Short mmCIF file of C-alpha atoms in Angstrom, two decimals:
data_model
loop_
_atom_site.label_atom_id
_atom_site.label_comp_id
_atom_site.label_asym_id
_atom_site.label_seq_id
_atom_site.Cartn_x
_atom_site.Cartn_y
_atom_site.Cartn_z
CA MET A 24 19.43 16.37 5.39
CA SER A 25 18.11 17.09 1.89
CA TYR A 26 15.53 14.99 0.07
CA GLU A 27 18.21 13.81 -2.37
CA LEU A 28 20.47 12.64 0.48
CA HIS A 29 17.55 10.76 2.04
CA GLN A 30 16.87 9.07 -1.29
CA GLU A 31 20.55 8.14 -1.58
CA SER A 32 20.63 6.76 1.97
CA ALA A 33 17.69 4.49 1.16
CA ARG A 34 19.18 3.13 -2.08
CA GLY A 35 19.56 -0.65 -2.01
CA LEU A 36 17.24 -1.13 0.95
CA THR A 37 15.24 -4.35 0.68
CA VAL A 38 11.65 -3.88 1.77
CA ARG A 39 9.58 -6.74 3.24
CA CYS A 40 6.05 -6.49 1.88
CA ALA A 41 2.64 -8.03 2.41
CA VAL A 42 0.02 -7.92 -0.35
CA ILE A 43 -3.64 -8.28 0.53
CA THR A 44 -6.44 -8.41 -2.02
CA ILE A 45 -9.80 -7.62 -0.48
CA SER A 46 -12.55 -9.20 -2.51
CA ASP A 47 -15.59 -11.41 -2.12
CA THR A 48 -15.11 -12.91 -5.59
CA ARG A 49 -11.43 -13.05 -6.57
CA THR A 50 -9.28 -16.14 -6.41
CA GLU A 51 -5.51 -16.43 -6.78
CA GLU A 52 -6.08 -17.29 -10.45
CA THR A 53 -8.27 -14.23 -11.11
CA ASP A 54 -6.47 -11.73 -8.86
CA ARG A 55 -4.82 -9.64 -11.57
CA SER A 56 -4.23 -6.64 -9.28
CA GLY A 57 -2.62 -8.69 -6.51
CA THR A 58 -0.46 -10.47 -9.08
CA LEU A 59 0.65 -7.15 -10.54
CA ILE A 60 1.54 -5.74 -7.12
CA ARG A 61 3.68 -8.78 -6.29
CA LYS A 62 5.37 -8.71 -9.71
CA ARG A 63 6.16 -4.98 -9.55
CA LEU A 64 7.52 -5.25 -5.99
CA GLU A 65 9.82 -8.12 -6.94
CA GLU A 66 10.97 -6.31 -10.11
CA HIS A 67 12.06 -3.44 -7.86
CA GLY A 68 14.04 -5.76 -5.58
CA HIS A 69 11.55 -5.98 -2.73
CA GLN A 70 10.53 -9.15 -0.93
CA VAL A 71 6.90 -10.32 -0.86
CA ALA A 72 6.74 -12.04 2.53
CA HIS A 73 2.96 -12.56 2.63
CA TYR A 74 0.09 -12.69 0.15
CA ALA A 75 -3.58 -13.24 0.93
CA ILE A 76 -7.05 -12.76 -0.48
CA VAL A 77 -9.64 -11.93 2.17
CA PRO A 78 -13.36 -11.18 1.88
CA ASP A 79 -14.53 -7.65 2.51
CA GLU A 80 -15.31 -8.40 6.15
CA PRO A 81 -13.99 -5.77 8.59
CA GLU A 82 -13.07 -8.28 11.31
CA MET A 83 -11.02 -10.40 8.90
CA ILE A 84 -9.26 -7.43 7.34
CA GLY A 85 -8.48 -5.93 10.75
CA ALA A 86 -7.17 -9.21 12.18
CA LEU A 87 -4.81 -9.64 9.23
CA LEU A 88 -3.54 -6.06 9.48
CA ASP A 89 -2.95 -6.54 13.23
CA GLU A 90 -1.07 -9.79 12.57
CA LEU A 91 1.17 -8.36 9.83
CA ALA A 92 1.89 -4.88 11.24
CA GLY A 93 5.32 -4.83 12.82
CA ARG A 94 6.34 -8.03 10.97
CA VAL A 95 6.70 -6.44 7.51
CA ASP A 96 7.76 -2.99 6.35
CA VAL A 97 4.72 -2.31 4.19
CA ILE A 98 1.25 -3.71 3.64
CA LEU A 99 -0.31 -3.04 0.25
CA THR A 100 -4.02 -3.68 -0.03
CA ASN A 101 -6.22 -3.50 -3.08
CA GLY A 102 -10.00 -3.53 -3.14
CA GLY A 103 -12.74 -2.36 -0.85
CA THR A 104 -11.99 1.37 -1.12
CA GLY A 105 -15.17 2.43 -2.91
CA ILE A 106 -18.46 3.63 -1.46
CA SER A 107 -20.69 0.58 -1.72
CA GLY A 108 -22.05 -1.03 1.42
CA ARG A 109 -19.50 -3.87 1.13
CA ASP A 110 -16.50 -1.51 0.84
CA THR A 111 -15.02 -1.43 4.35
CA THR A 112 -11.26 -1.29 3.78
CA TYR A 113 -11.03 2.45 4.33
CA GLU A 114 -12.74 2.33 7.71
CA VAL A 115 -10.64 -0.61 8.93
CA VAL A 116 -7.34 0.94 7.83
CA ALA A 117 -8.18 4.50 8.94
CA ALA A 118 -9.07 3.27 12.44
CA ARG A 119 -5.58 1.78 12.83
CA LEU A 120 -3.35 4.46 11.36
CA GLU A 121 -1.18 6.22 13.92
CA LYS A 122 0.17 8.60 11.28
CA THR A 123 -1.55 9.36 8.02
CA LEU A 124 -0.06 10.17 4.64
CA PRO A 125 -2.86 12.36 3.29
CA GLY A 126 -0.76 13.14 0.23
CA PHE A 127 -1.05 9.56 -0.98
CA GLY A 128 -4.83 9.67 -1.33
CA GLU A 129 -4.81 13.26 -2.55
CA LEU A 130 -2.21 12.63 -5.24
CA PHE A 131 -3.81 9.34 -6.24
CA ARG A 132 -7.15 11.05 -6.81
CA MET A 133 -5.49 13.93 -8.69
CA LEU A 134 -3.64 11.54 -11.01
CA SER A 135 -6.74 9.38 -11.35
CA PHE A 136 -8.80 12.45 -12.25
CA GLN A 137 -6.39 13.11 -15.13
CA GLU A 138 -7.14 9.61 -16.43
CA ILE A 139 -10.82 8.99 -15.65
CA GLY A 140 -12.31 12.36 -14.78
CA SER A 141 -14.74 13.08 -11.98
CA GLY A 142 -15.18 9.40 -11.10
CA ALA A 143 -11.86 9.72 -9.26
CA MET A 144 -13.74 11.23 -6.32
CA LEU A 145 -15.22 7.80 -5.54
CA SER A 146 -11.81 6.46 -4.53
CA ARG A 147 -10.98 6.34 -0.86
CA ALA A 148 -7.34 5.36 -1.32
CA ILE A 149 -5.50 5.92 1.96
CA GLY A 150 -1.98 5.55 3.32
CA GLY A 151 -0.20 5.85 6.61
CA VAL A 152 1.75 4.12 9.36
CA TYR A 153 0.56 1.50 11.86
CA LYS A 154 3.02 -0.13 14.29
CA ASN A 155 5.98 1.14 12.24
CA THR A 156 4.51 -0.48 9.13
CA LEU A 157 3.42 1.50 6.10
CA ILE A 158 -0.04 0.71 4.80
CA PHE A 159 -1.24 1.70 1.35
CA SER A 160 -4.84 0.88 0.42
CA MET A 161 -5.58 1.09 -3.28
CA PRO A 162 -8.72 0.46 -5.30
CA GLY A 163 -8.96 -3.02 -6.78
CA SER A 164 -8.96 -2.12 -10.46
CA LEU A 165 -5.84 -3.03 -12.40
CA ASN A 166 -5.44 0.49 -13.80
CA ALA A 167 -5.75 2.05 -10.35
CA VAL A 168 -3.12 -0.32 -8.95
CA LYS A 169 -0.73 0.46 -11.83
CA LEU A 170 -1.19 4.18 -11.25
CA ALA A 171 -0.65 4.00 -7.49
CA LEU A 172 2.36 1.73 -7.74
CA ASP A 173 4.17 3.30 -10.67
CA ARG A 174 3.54 6.97 -9.94
CA LEU A 175 3.44 7.10 -6.13
CA ILE A 176 4.42 4.03 -4.11
CA LEU A 177 7.41 2.45 -5.88
CA PRO A 178 9.32 5.71 -6.48
CA GLU A 179 9.23 6.47 -2.72
CA LEU A 180 8.97 3.07 -1.03
CA ARG A 181 12.61 2.68 0.03
CA HIS A 182 12.75 6.28 1.23
CA LEU A 183 9.57 5.89 3.29
CA VAL A 184 10.78 2.67 4.92
CA TRP A 185 14.20 4.22 5.58
CA GLU A 186 12.52 7.16 7.35
CA ILE A 187 10.55 4.82 9.61
CA ARG A 188 13.52 2.55 10.35
CA ARG A 189 15.97 5.33 11.15
CA HIS A 190 13.76 6.65 13.93
CA GLN A 191 13.05 3.32 15.62
CA PRO A 192 14.82 2.55 18.87
CA ALA A 193 17.61 -0.01 18.54
CA SER A 194 16.56 -3.48 19.61
#
């Protein structure tokens, strides 16, 4: 089946999403990136089934991913993807992924490089599949979230979920 036919097959699919902001300082009132993710998802006809802000503590992030995986179609995280000592999102997500989408991080950094230059190499954006749930981990900056959502995630989200669903055993 061609790419175009896959896209057509996925048209109209409603995707159940979880949004997690990973930050030691943000609150619901100051979480501009998490708010943008939820708004963009809803504008595209997707359902935000869960939203949370968690500190950059590996055990807390991992427990929430374990709880949500298999209950939603996609988990979108923002924050904790840099290289500081407190940035642990990459390690937590990478340890759980059963299938990786290396192209997500590669394309994100390429597009980011076009906007911010060599600083793009500091991003450890990552994507993949865990328990039949897509996970996309984005940096926490508003511009990075806009870039990842608008150029990479939203154009393919229905197609990606359709691919995962069509190969699951019937329950």
